[in-house]
PDB file of N, CA, C and O in Angstrom:
ATOM      1  N   UNK A 228     182.759 -10.227 181.217  1.00 50.00           N
ATOM      2  CA  UNK A 228     183.316  -9.793 182.476  1.00 50.00           C
ATOM      3  C   UNK A 228     184.842  -9.795 182.426  1.00 50.00           C
ATOM      4  O   UNK A 228     185.473  -8.951 183.021  1.00 50.00           O
ATOM      5  N   UNK A 229     185.461 -10.712 181.730  1.00 57.00           N
ATOM      6  CA  UNK A 229     186.918 -10.765 181.644  1.00 57.00           C
ATOM      7  C   UNK A 229     187.471  -9.524 180.970  1.00 57.00           C
ATOM      8  O   UNK A 229     188.618  -9.159 181.213  1.00 57.00           O
ATOM      9  N   UNK A 230     186.681  -8.848 180.156  1.00 65.00           N
ATOM     10  CA  UNK A 230     187.146  -7.639 179.490  1.00 65.00           C
ATOM     11  C   UNK A 230     187.370  -6.494 180.471  1.00 65.00           C
ATOM     12  O   UNK A 230     188.123  -5.575 180.184  1.00 65.00           O
ATOM     13  N   UNK A 231     186.743  -6.525 181.652  1.00 65.00           N
ATOM     14  CA  UNK A 231     186.872  -5.436 182.606  1.00 65.00           C
ATOM     15  C   UNK A 231     188.085  -5.598 183.521  1.00 65.00           C
ATOM     16  O   UNK A 231     188.386  -4.708 184.300  1.00 65.00           O
ATOM     17  N   UNK A 232     188.792  -6.715 183.437  1.00 69.00           N
ATOM     18  CA  UNK A 232     189.967  -6.941 184.278  1.00 69.00           C
ATOM     19  C   UNK A 232     191.133  -6.133 183.733  1.00 69.00           C
ATOM     20  O   UNK A 232     191.431  -6.181 182.545  1.00 69.00           O
ATOM     21  N   UNK A 233     191.775  -5.363 184.608  1.00 87.00           N
ATOM     22  CA  UNK A 233     192.944  -4.596 184.200  1.00 87.00           C
ATOM     23  C   UNK A 233     194.198  -5.267 184.735  1.00 87.00           C
ATOM     24  O   UNK A 233     194.302  -5.532 185.922  1.00 87.00           O
ATOM     25  N   UNK A 234     195.114  -5.541 183.850  1.00 94.00           N
ATOM     26  CA  UNK A 234     196.374  -6.158 184.229  1.00 94.00           C
ATOM     27  C   UNK A 234     197.453  -5.095 184.286  1.00 94.00           C
ATOM     28  O   UNK A 234     197.450  -4.150 183.498  1.00 94.00           O
ATOM     29  N   UNK A 235     198.390  -5.247 185.221  1.00 97.00           N
ATOM     30  CA  UNK A 235     199.480  -4.266 185.279  1.00 97.00           C
ATOM     31  C   UNK A 235     200.411  -4.413 184.086  1.00 97.00           C
ATOM     32  O   UNK A 235     200.503  -5.475 183.474  1.00 97.00           O
ATOM     33  N   UNK A 236     201.095  -3.334 183.779  1.00 97.00           N
ATOM     34  CA  UNK A 236     202.120  -3.374 182.739  1.00 97.00           C
ATOM     35  C   UNK A 236     203.407  -3.987 183.278  1.00 97.00           C
ATOM     36  O   UNK A 236     204.206  -4.538 182.529  1.00 97.00           O
ATOM     37  N   UNK A 237     203.600  -3.873 184.580  1.00 97.00           N
ATOM     38  CA  UNK A 237     204.837  -4.316 185.210  1.00 97.00           C
ATOM     39  C   UNK A 237     204.528  -4.863 186.592  1.00 97.00           C
ATOM     40  O   UNK A 237     203.798  -4.231 187.359  1.00 97.00           O
ATOM     41  N   UNK A 238     205.052  -6.035 186.899  1.00 97.00           N
ATOM     42  CA  UNK A 238     204.933  -6.617 188.235  1.00 97.00           C
ATOM     43  C   UNK A 238     206.325  -6.629 188.850  1.00 97.00           C
ATOM     44  O   UNK A 238     207.268  -7.134 188.249  1.00 97.00           O
ATOM     45  N   UNK A 239     206.436  -6.067 190.037  1.00 97.00           N
ATOM     46  CA  UNK A 239     207.704  -5.999 190.745  1.00 97.00           C
ATOM     47  C   UNK A 239     207.590  -6.827 192.010  1.00 97.00           C
ATOM     48  O   UNK A 239     206.660  -6.634 192.799  1.00 97.00           O
ATOM     49  N   UNK A 240     208.527  -7.744 192.184  1.00 98.00           N
ATOM     50  CA  UNK A 240     208.561  -8.565 193.388  1.00 98.00           C
ATOM     51  C   UNK A 240     209.577  -7.949 194.338  1.00 98.00           C
ATOM     52  O   UNK A 240     210.766  -7.917 194.053  1.00 98.00           O
ATOM     53  N   UNK A 241     209.083  -7.433 195.436  1.00 97.00           N
ATOM     54  CA  UNK A 241     209.939  -6.822 196.443  1.00 97.00           C
ATOM     55  C   UNK A 241     209.691  -5.329 196.564  1.00 97.00           C
ATOM     56  O   UNK A 241     209.837  -4.592 195.595  1.00 97.00           O
ATOM     57  N   UNK A 242     209.282  -4.900 197.756  1.00 96.00           N
ATOM     58  CA  UNK A 242     208.990  -3.495 198.009  1.00 96.00           C
ATOM     59  C   UNK A 242     210.111  -2.829 198.801  1.00 96.00           C
ATOM     60  O   UNK A 242     209.875  -1.937 199.606  1.00 96.00           O
ATOM     61  N   UNK A 243     211.341  -3.273 198.551  1.00 92.00           N
ATOM     62  CA  UNK A 243     212.505  -2.625 199.155  1.00 92.00           C
ATOM     63  C   UNK A 243     212.888  -1.406 198.345  1.00 92.00           C
ATOM     64  O   UNK A 243     212.155  -0.960 197.445  1.00 92.00           O
ATOM     65  N   UNK A 244     214.046  -0.853 198.650  1.00 89.00           N
ATOM     66  CA  UNK A 244     214.458   0.377 197.975  1.00 89.00           C
ATOM     67  C   UNK A 244     214.558   0.223 196.460  1.00 89.00           C
ATOM     68  O   UNK A 244     214.145   1.100 195.707  1.00 89.00           O
ATOM     69  N   UNK A 245     215.094  -0.903 196.001  1.00 93.00           N
ATOM     70  CA  UNK A 245     215.240  -1.096 194.560  1.00 93.00           C
ATOM     71  C   UNK A 245     213.883  -1.254 193.884  1.00 93.00           C
ATOM     72  O   UNK A 245     213.593  -0.599 192.878  1.00 93.00           O
ATOM     73  N   UNK A 246     213.029  -2.109 194.433  1.00 96.00           N
ATOM     74  CA  UNK A 246     211.706  -2.330 193.836  1.00 96.00           C
ATOM     75  C   UNK A 246     210.877  -1.065 193.795  1.00 96.00           C
ATOM     76  O   UNK A 246     210.204  -0.763 192.802  1.00 96.00           O
ATOM     77  N   UNK A 247     210.919  -0.293 194.870  1.00 94.00           N
ATOM     78  CA  UNK A 247     210.160   0.953 194.912  1.00 94.00           C
ATOM     79  C   UNK A 247     210.697   1.981 193.926  1.00 94.00           C
ATOM     80  O   UNK A 247     209.930   2.718 193.306  1.00 94.00           O
ATOM     81  N   UNK A 248     212.024   2.010 193.770  1.00 93.00           N
ATOM     82  CA  UNK A 248     212.629   2.939 192.811  1.00 93.00           C
ATOM     83  C   UNK A 248     212.230   2.579 191.383  1.00 93.00           C
ATOM     84  O   UNK A 248     211.864   3.455 190.591  1.00 93.00           O
ATOM     85  N   UNK A 249     212.276   1.304 191.048  1.00 96.00           N
ATOM     86  CA  UNK A 249     211.878   0.868 189.708  1.00 96.00           C
ATOM     87  C   UNK A 249     210.412   1.215 189.467  1.00 96.00           C
ATOM     88  O   UNK A 249     210.046   1.730 188.406  1.00 96.00           O
ATOM     89  N   UNK A 250     209.565   0.960 190.454  1.00 96.00           N
ATOM     90  CA  UNK A 250     208.139   1.261 190.307  1.00 96.00           C
ATOM     91  C   UNK A 250     207.911   2.760 190.102  1.00 96.00           C
ATOM     92  O   UNK A 250     207.164   3.167 189.199  1.00 96.00           O
ATOM     93  N   UNK A 251     208.548   3.577 190.926  1.00 94.00           N
ATOM     94  CA  UNK A 251     208.370   5.020 190.821  1.00 94.00           C
ATOM     95  C   UNK A 251     208.821   5.531 189.466  1.00 94.00           C
ATOM     96  O   UNK A 251     208.140   6.332 188.833  1.00 94.00           O
ATOM     97  N   UNK A 252     209.966   5.065 188.995  1.00 95.00           N
ATOM     98  CA  UNK A 252     210.482   5.512 187.702  1.00 95.00           C
ATOM     99  C   UNK A 252     209.575   5.050 186.559  1.00 95.00           C
ATOM    100  O   UNK A 252     209.327   5.807 185.614  1.00 95.00           O
ATOM    101  N   UNK A 253     209.077   3.824 186.635  1.00 97.00           N
ATOM    102  CA  UNK A 253     208.193   3.311 185.583  1.00 97.00           C
ATOM    103  C   UNK A 253     206.906   4.127 185.500  1.00 97.00           C
ATOM    104  O   UNK A 253     206.436   4.458 184.402  1.00 97.00           O
ATOM    105  N   UNK A 254     206.348   4.472 186.643  1.00 97.00           N
ATOM    106  CA  UNK A 254     205.113   5.265 186.652  1.00 97.00           C
ATOM    107  C   UNK A 254     205.381   6.687 186.180  1.00 97.00           C
ATOM    108  O   UNK A 254     204.666   7.216 185.327  1.00 97.00           O
ATOM    109  N   UNK A 255     206.428   7.305 186.725  1.00 95.00           N
ATOM    110  CA  UNK A 255     206.702   8.706 186.404  1.00 95.00           C
ATOM    111  C   UNK A 255     207.106   8.910 184.951  1.00 95.00           C
ATOM    112  O   UNK A 255     206.703   9.881 184.321  1.00 95.00           O
ATOM    113  N   UNK A 256     207.901   8.000 184.406  1.00 97.00           N
ATOM    114  CA  UNK A 256     208.442   8.223 183.064  1.00 97.00           C
ATOM    115  C   UNK A 256     207.650   7.562 181.944  1.00 97.00           C
ATOM    116  O   UNK A 256     207.766   7.988 180.796  1.00 97.00           O
ATOM    117  N   UNK A 257     206.877   6.528 182.257  1.00 97.00           N
ATOM    118  CA  UNK A 257     206.135   5.856 181.185  1.00 97.00           C
ATOM    119  C   UNK A 257     204.639   5.771 181.443  1.00 97.00           C
ATOM    120  O   UNK A 257     203.895   5.373 180.561  1.00 97.00           O
ATOM    121  N   UNK A 258     204.215   6.115 182.661  1.00 97.00           N
ATOM    122  CA  UNK A 258     202.794   5.996 182.985  1.00 97.00           C
ATOM    123  C   UNK A 258     202.345   4.553 183.163  1.00 97.00           C
ATOM    124  O   UNK A 258     201.151   4.255 183.094  1.00 97.00           O
ATOM    125  N   UNK A 259     203.283   3.658 183.385  1.00 97.00           N
ATOM    126  CA  UNK A 259     202.970   2.233 183.516  1.00 97.00           C
ATOM    127  C   UNK A 259     202.063   1.980 184.715  1.00 97.00           C
ATOM    128  O   UNK A 259     202.117   2.679 185.720  1.00 97.00           O
ATOM    129  N   UNK A 260     201.227   0.965 184.583  1.00 97.00           N
ATOM    130  CA  UNK A 260     200.442   0.461 185.711  1.00 97.00           C
ATOM    131  C   UNK A 260     201.297  -0.605 186.380  1.00 97.00           C
ATOM    132  O   UNK A 260     201.647  -1.597 185.753  1.00 97.00           O
ATOM    133  N   UNK A 261     201.647  -0.370 187.629  1.00 97.00           N
ATOM    134  CA  UNK A 261     202.602  -1.224 188.330  1.00 97.00           C
ATOM    135  C   UNK A 261     201.927  -1.932 189.495  1.00 97.00           C
ATOM    136  O   UNK A 261     201.151  -1.329 190.234  1.00 97.00           O
ATOM    137  N   UNK A 262     202.236  -3.198 189.647  1.00 97.00           N
ATOM    138  CA  UNK A 262     201.809  -3.977 190.809  1.00 97.00           C
ATOM    139  C   UNK A 262     203.072  -4.397 191.546  1.00 97.00           C
ATOM    140  O   UNK A 262     203.966  -4.989 190.958  1.00 97.00           O
ATOM    141  N   UNK A 263     203.161  -4.062 192.835  1.00 97.00           N
ATOM    142  CA  UNK A 263     204.296  -4.460 193.665  1.00 97.00           C
ATOM    143  C   UNK A 263     203.806  -5.509 194.650  1.00 97.00           C
ATOM    144  O   UNK A 263     202.796  -5.307 195.323  1.00 97.00           O
ATOM    145  N   UNK A 264     204.535  -6.616 194.738  1.00 97.00           N
ATOM    146  CA  UNK A 264     204.184  -7.642 195.716  1.00 97.00           C
ATOM    147  C   UNK A 264     205.397  -7.879 196.621  1.00 97.00           C
ATOM    148  O   UNK A 264     206.532  -7.783 196.190  1.00 97.00           O
ATOM    149  N   UNK A 265     205.110  -8.151 197.879  1.00 97.00           N
ATOM    150  CA  UNK A 265     206.166  -8.388 198.852  1.00 97.00           C
ATOM    151  C   UNK A 265     205.630  -9.328 199.919  1.00 97.00           C
ATOM    152  O   UNK A 265     204.434  -9.312 200.220  1.00 97.00           O
ATOM    153  N   UNK A 266     206.501 -10.118 200.489  1.00 97.00           N
ATOM    154  CA  UNK A 266     206.091 -11.046 201.529  1.00 97.00           C
ATOM    155  C   UNK A 266     205.751 -10.313 202.829  1.00 97.00           C
ATOM    156  O   UNK A 266     204.937 -10.779 203.624  1.00 97.00           O
ATOM    157  N   UNK A 267     206.366  -9.158 203.030  1.00 96.00           N
ATOM    158  CA  UNK A 267     206.116  -8.377 204.239  1.00 96.00           C
ATOM    159  C   UNK A 267     204.876  -7.509 204.063  1.00 96.00           C
ATOM    160  O   UNK A 267     204.452  -7.232 202.942  1.00 96.00           O
ATOM    161  N   UNK A 268     204.327  -7.045 205.180  1.00 94.00           N
ATOM    162  CA  UNK A 268     203.113  -6.219 205.123  1.00 94.00           C
ATOM    163  C   UNK A 268     203.428  -4.722 205.112  1.00 94.00           C
ATOM    164  O   UNK A 268     202.578  -3.901 205.439  1.00 94.00           O
ATOM    165  N   UNK A 269     204.658  -4.375 204.743  1.00 93.00           N
ATOM    166  CA  UNK A 269     205.051  -2.970 204.681  1.00 93.00           C
ATOM    167  C   UNK A 269     206.028  -2.774 203.525  1.00 93.00           C
ATOM    168  O   UNK A 269     206.586  -3.729 203.006  1.00 93.00           O
ATOM    169  N   UNK A 270     206.200  -1.505 203.151  1.00 92.00           N
ATOM    170  CA  UNK A 270     207.171  -1.177 202.116  1.00 92.00           C
ATOM    171  C   UNK A 270     208.471  -0.719 202.761  1.00 92.00           C
ATOM    172  O   UNK A 270     208.508  -0.416 203.952  1.00 92.00           O
ATOM    173  N   UNK A 271     209.535  -0.659 201.987  1.00 90.00           N
ATOM    174  CA  UNK A 271     210.804  -0.141 202.467  1.00 90.00           C
ATOM    175  C   UNK A 271     211.861  -1.188 202.724  1.00 90.00           C
ATOM    176  O   UNK A 271     213.004  -0.849 202.997  1.00 90.00           O
ATOM    177  N   UNK A 272     211.490  -2.472 202.646  1.00 91.00           N
ATOM    178  CA  UNK A 272     212.473  -3.522 202.869  1.00 91.00           C
ATOM    179  C   UNK A 272     213.114  -3.401 204.235  1.00 91.00           C
ATOM    180  O   UNK A 272     212.449  -3.101 205.231  1.00 91.00           O
ATOM    181  N   UNK A 273     214.423  -3.595 204.294  1.00 89.00           N
ATOM    182  CA  UNK A 273     215.138  -3.536 205.569  1.00 89.00           C
ATOM    183  C   UNK A 273     215.338  -2.116 206.071  1.00 89.00           C
ATOM    184  O   UNK A 273     215.793  -1.915 207.195  1.00 89.00           O
ATOM    185  N   UNK A 274     214.973  -1.122 205.285  1.00 86.00           N
ATOM    186  CA  UNK A 274     215.067   0.271 205.718  1.00 86.00           C
ATOM    187  C   UNK A 274     213.761   0.749 206.364  1.00 86.00           C
ATOM    188  O   UNK A 274     213.558   1.934 206.568  1.00 86.00           O
ATOM    189  N   UNK A 275     212.897  -0.174 206.716  1.00 89.00           N
ATOM    190  CA  UNK A 275     211.588   0.137 207.301  1.00 89.00           C
ATOM    191  C   UNK A 275     211.737   0.635 208.734  1.00 89.00           C
ATOM    192  O   UNK A 275     212.465   0.062 209.539  1.00 89.00           O
ATOM    193  N   UNK A 276     211.061   1.712 209.047  1.00 88.00           N
ATOM    194  CA  UNK A 276     210.989   2.247 210.409  1.00 88.00           C
ATOM    195  C   UNK A 276     209.561   2.096 210.902  1.00 88.00           C
ATOM    196  O   UNK A 276     208.605   2.224 210.123  1.00 88.00           O
ATOM    197  N   UNK A 277     209.419   1.846 212.202  1.00 90.00           N
ATOM    198  CA  UNK A 277     208.078   1.730 212.782  1.00 90.00           C
ATOM    199  C   UNK A 277     208.117   2.198 214.229  1.00 90.00           C
ATOM    200  O   UNK A 277     209.154   2.135 214.877  1.00 90.00           O
ATOM    201  N   UNK A 278     206.968   2.667 214.733  1.00 92.00           N
ATOM    202  CA  UNK A 278     206.939   3.106 216.129  1.00 92.00           C
ATOM    203  C   UNK A 278     206.919   1.901 217.077  1.00 92.00           C
ATOM    204  O   UNK A 278     206.257   0.902 216.791  1.00 92.00           O
ATOM    205  N   UNK A 279     207.630   2.025 218.205  1.00 93.00           N
ATOM    206  CA  UNK A 279     207.577   0.968 219.211  1.00 93.00           C
ATOM    207  C   UNK A 279     206.350   1.194 220.096  1.00 93.00           C
ATOM    208  O   UNK A 279     205.503   2.041 219.800  1.00 93.00           O
ATOM    209  N   UNK A 280     206.237   0.457 221.173  1.00 95.00           N
ATOM    210  CA  UNK A 280     205.072   0.542 222.060  1.00 95.00           C
ATOM    211  C   UNK A 280     204.895   1.933 222.672  1.00 95.00           C
ATOM    212  O   UNK A 280     203.799   2.292 223.087  1.00 95.00           O
ATOM    213  N   UNK A 281     205.966   2.733 222.698  1.00 96.00           N
ATOM    214  CA  UNK A 281     205.911   4.071 223.277  1.00 96.00           C
ATOM    215  C   UNK A 281     205.822   5.165 222.218  1.00 96.00           C
ATOM    216  O   UNK A 281     205.876   6.341 222.535  1.00 96.00           O
ATOM    217  N   UNK A 282     205.722   4.762 220.970  1.00 94.00           N
ATOM    218  CA  UNK A 282     205.614   5.728 219.888  1.00 94.00           C
ATOM    219  C   UNK A 282     206.939   6.233 219.359  1.00 94.00           C
ATOM    220  O   UNK A 282     206.975   7.133 218.529  1.00 94.00           O
ATOM    221  N   UNK A 283     208.043   5.655 219.844  1.00 94.00           N
ATOM    222  CA  UNK A 283     209.371   6.054 219.386  1.00 94.00           C
ATOM    223  C   UNK A 283     209.694   5.312 218.090  1.00 94.00           C
ATOM    224  O   UNK A 283     209.528   4.096 218.013  1.00 94.00           O
ATOM    225  N   UNK A 284     210.127   6.037 217.086  1.00 89.00           N
ATOM    226  CA  UNK A 284     210.447   5.436 215.797  1.00 89.00           C
ATOM    227  C   UNK A 284     211.722   4.604 215.913  1.00 89.00           C
ATOM    228  O   UNK A 284     212.763   5.107 216.331  1.00 89.00           O
ATOM    229  N   UNK A 285     211.635   3.329 215.545  1.00 90.00           N
ATOM    230  CA  UNK A 285     212.789   2.430 215.624  1.00 90.00           C
ATOM    231  C   UNK A 285     213.061   1.804 214.264  1.00 90.00           C
ATOM    232  O   UNK A 285     212.200   1.769 213.398  1.00 90.00           O
ATOM    233  N   UNK A 286     214.271   1.305 214.102  1.00 88.00           N
ATOM    234  CA  UNK A 286     214.660   0.586 212.898  1.00 88.00           C
ATOM    235  C   UNK A 286     214.435  -0.896 213.187  1.00 88.00           C
ATOM    236  O   UNK A 286     215.241  -1.540 213.846  1.00 88.00           O
ATOM    237  N   UNK A 287     213.346  -1.436 212.701  1.00 88.00           N
ATOM    238  CA  UNK A 287     212.951  -2.804 213.018  1.00 88.00           C
ATOM    239  C   UNK A 287     214.016  -3.829 212.629  1.00 88.00           C
ATOM    240  O   UNK A 287     214.205  -4.817 213.327  1.00 88.00           O
ATOM    241  N   UNK A 288     214.713  -3.604 211.535  1.00 89.00           N
ATOM    242  CA  UNK A 288     215.686  -4.585 211.043  1.00 89.00           C
ATOM    243  C   UNK A 288     217.128  -4.134 211.266  1.00 89.00           C
ATOM    244  O   UNK A 288     218.034  -4.627 210.622  1.00 89.00           O
ATOM    245  N   UNK A 289     217.342  -3.206 212.173  1.00 86.00           N
ATOM    246  CA  UNK A 289     218.677  -2.702 212.447  1.00 86.00           C
ATOM    247  C   UNK A 289     218.874  -1.343 211.797  1.00 86.00           C
ATOM    248  O   UNK A 289     218.098  -0.930 210.936  1.00 86.00           O
ATOM    249  N   UNK A 290     219.904  -0.631 212.217  1.00 80.00           N
ATOM    250  CA  UNK A 290     220.127   0.723 211.692  1.00 80.00           C
ATOM    251  C   UNK A 290     220.466   0.714 210.208  1.00 80.00           C
ATOM    252  O   UNK A 290     221.042  -0.246 209.702  1.00 80.00           O
ATOM    253  N   UNK A 291     220.080   1.765 209.535  1.00 75.00           N
ATOM    254  CA  UNK A 291     220.385   1.912 208.117  1.00 75.00           C
ATOM    255  C   UNK A 291     220.798   3.355 207.856  1.00 75.00           C
ATOM    256  O   UNK A 291     220.155   4.290 208.275  1.00 75.00           O
ATOM    257  N   UNK A 292     221.915   3.487 207.192  1.00 78.00           N
ATOM    258  CA  UNK A 292     222.456   4.799 206.875  1.00 78.00           C
ATOM    259  C   UNK A 292     222.789   4.810 205.388  1.00 78.00           C
ATOM    260  O   UNK A 292     223.364   3.862 204.871  1.00 78.00           O
ATOM    261  N   UNK A 293     222.397   5.866 204.725  1.00 79.00           N
ATOM    262  CA  UNK A 293     222.686   6.005 203.305  1.00 79.00           C
ATOM    263  C   UNK A 293     223.559   7.232 203.120  1.00 79.00           C
ATOM    264  O   UNK A 293     223.197   8.330 203.543  1.00 79.00           O
ATOM    265  N   UNK A 294     224.704   7.058 202.512  1.00 86.00           N
ATOM    266  CA  UNK A 294     225.624   8.168 202.250  1.00 86.00           C
ATOM    267  C   UNK A 294     225.768   8.356 200.742  1.00 86.00           C
ATOM    268  O   UNK A 294     225.842   7.385 200.001  1.00 86.00           O
ATOM    269  N   UNK A 295     225.788   9.605 200.337  1.00 90.00           N
ATOM    270  CA  UNK A 295     226.110   9.908 198.944  1.00 90.00           C
ATOM    271  C   UNK A 295     226.673  11.321 198.873  1.00 90.00           C
ATOM    272  O   UNK A 295     226.266  12.199 199.634  1.00 90.00           O
ATOM    273  N   UNK A 296     227.599  11.514 197.984  1.00 93.00           N
ATOM    274  CA  UNK A 296     228.096  12.862 197.710  1.00 93.00           C
ATOM    275  C   UNK A 296     227.598  13.340 196.353  1.00 93.00           C
ATOM    276  O   UNK A 296     227.948  14.419 195.894  1.00 93.00           O
ATOM    277  N   UNK A 297     226.732  12.517 195.731  1.00 94.00           N
ATOM    278  CA  UNK A 297     226.184  12.843 194.424  1.00 94.00           C
ATOM    279  C   UNK A 297     224.947  13.718 194.608  1.00 94.00           C
ATOM    280  O   UNK A 297     223.933  13.265 195.140  1.00 94.00           O
ATOM    281  N   UNK A 298     225.020  14.979 194.205  1.00 95.00           N
ATOM    282  CA  UNK A 298     223.906  15.917 194.398  1.00 95.00           C
ATOM    283  C   UNK A 298     222.640  15.453 193.700  1.00 95.00           C
ATOM    284  O   UNK A 298     221.542  15.598 194.231  1.00 95.00           O
ATOM    285  N   UNK A 299     222.777  14.876 192.516  1.00 93.00           N
ATOM    286  CA  UNK A 299     221.606  14.397 191.777  1.00 93.00           C
ATOM    287  C   UNK A 299     220.883  13.294 192.558  1.00 93.00           C
ATOM    288  O   UNK A 299     219.659  13.293 192.679  1.00 93.00           O
ATOM    289  N   UNK A 300     221.636  12.364 193.129  1.00 88.00           N
ATOM    290  CA  UNK A 300     221.038  11.291 193.939  1.00 88.00           C
ATOM    291  C   UNK A 300     220.397  11.879 195.191  1.00 88.00           C
ATOM    292  O   UNK A 300     219.266  11.543 195.540  1.00 88.00           O
ATOM    293  N   UNK A 301     221.101  12.777 195.877  1.00 88.00           N
ATOM    294  CA  UNK A 301     220.582  13.400 197.083  1.00 88.00           C
ATOM    295  C   UNK A 301     219.282  14.156 196.799  1.00 88.00           C
ATOM    296  O   UNK A 301     218.305  14.036 197.539  1.00 88.00           O
ATOM    297  N   UNK A 302     219.249  14.935 195.738  1.00 91.00           N
ATOM    298  CA  UNK A 302     218.055  15.698 195.384  1.00 91.00           C
ATOM    299  C   UNK A 302     216.889  14.776 195.053  1.00 91.00           C
ATOM    300  O   UNK A 302     215.751  15.040 195.441  1.00 91.00           O
ATOM    301  N   UNK A 303     217.165  13.691 194.346  1.00 85.00           N
ATOM    302  CA  UNK A 303     216.100  12.750 193.987  1.00 85.00           C
ATOM    303  C   UNK A 303     215.538  12.098 195.246  1.00 85.00           C
ATOM    304  O   UNK A 303     214.323  12.039 195.426  1.00 85.00           O
ATOM    305  N   UNK A 304     216.403  11.628 196.130  1.00 82.00           N
ATOM    306  CA  UNK A 304     215.951  10.993 197.366  1.00 82.00           C
ATOM    307  C   UNK A 304     215.187  11.965 198.254  1.00 82.00           C
ATOM    308  O   UNK A 304     214.243  11.576 198.958  1.00 82.00           O
ATOM    309  N   UNK A 305     215.578  13.208 198.239  1.00 83.00           N
ATOM    310  CA  UNK A 305     214.930  14.220 199.094  1.00 83.00           C
ATOM    311  C   UNK A 305     213.460  14.431 198.710  1.00 83.00           C
ATOM    312  O   UNK A 305     212.694  14.951 199.514  1.00 83.00           O
ATOM    313  N   UNK A 306     213.090  14.027 197.541  1.00 83.00           N
ATOM    314  CA  UNK A 306     211.682  14.122 197.135  1.00 83.00           C
ATOM    315  C   UNK A 306     210.791  13.203 197.964  1.00 83.00           C
ATOM    316  O   UNK A 306     209.582  13.430 198.050  1.00 83.00           O
ATOM    317  N   UNK A 307     211.364  12.169 198.556  1.00 75.00           N
ATOM    318  CA  UNK A 307     210.575  11.137 199.226  1.00 75.00           C
ATOM    319  C   UNK A 307     210.819  11.068 200.724  1.00 75.00           C
ATOM    320  O   UNK A 307     210.195  10.279 201.422  1.00 75.00           O
ATOM    321  N   UNK A 308     211.756  11.860 201.230  1.00 66.00           N
ATOM    322  CA  UNK A 308     212.060  11.784 202.670  1.00 66.00           C
ATOM    323  C   UNK A 308     211.841  13.122 203.333  1.00 66.00           C
ATOM    324  O   UNK A 308     211.721  14.132 202.698  1.00 66.00           O
TER     325      UNK A 308
END
């Protein structure tokens, strides 16, 4: 039975922007099996948005703004937003 257990190639602690980026790159470029663990019950770290009681999307941990003038970074991020 122990032979059927699959272990990840990479374990990432933290599902914030950095952890998610590392996981995405590892899967896309190497095909790695990734396990992400986080103390919170959602992904996105402090950039997490959620609906309030009225369905309005709010920034649970305060506002977050990301600025870049780098087209390569902007294009990469646009794949996920």
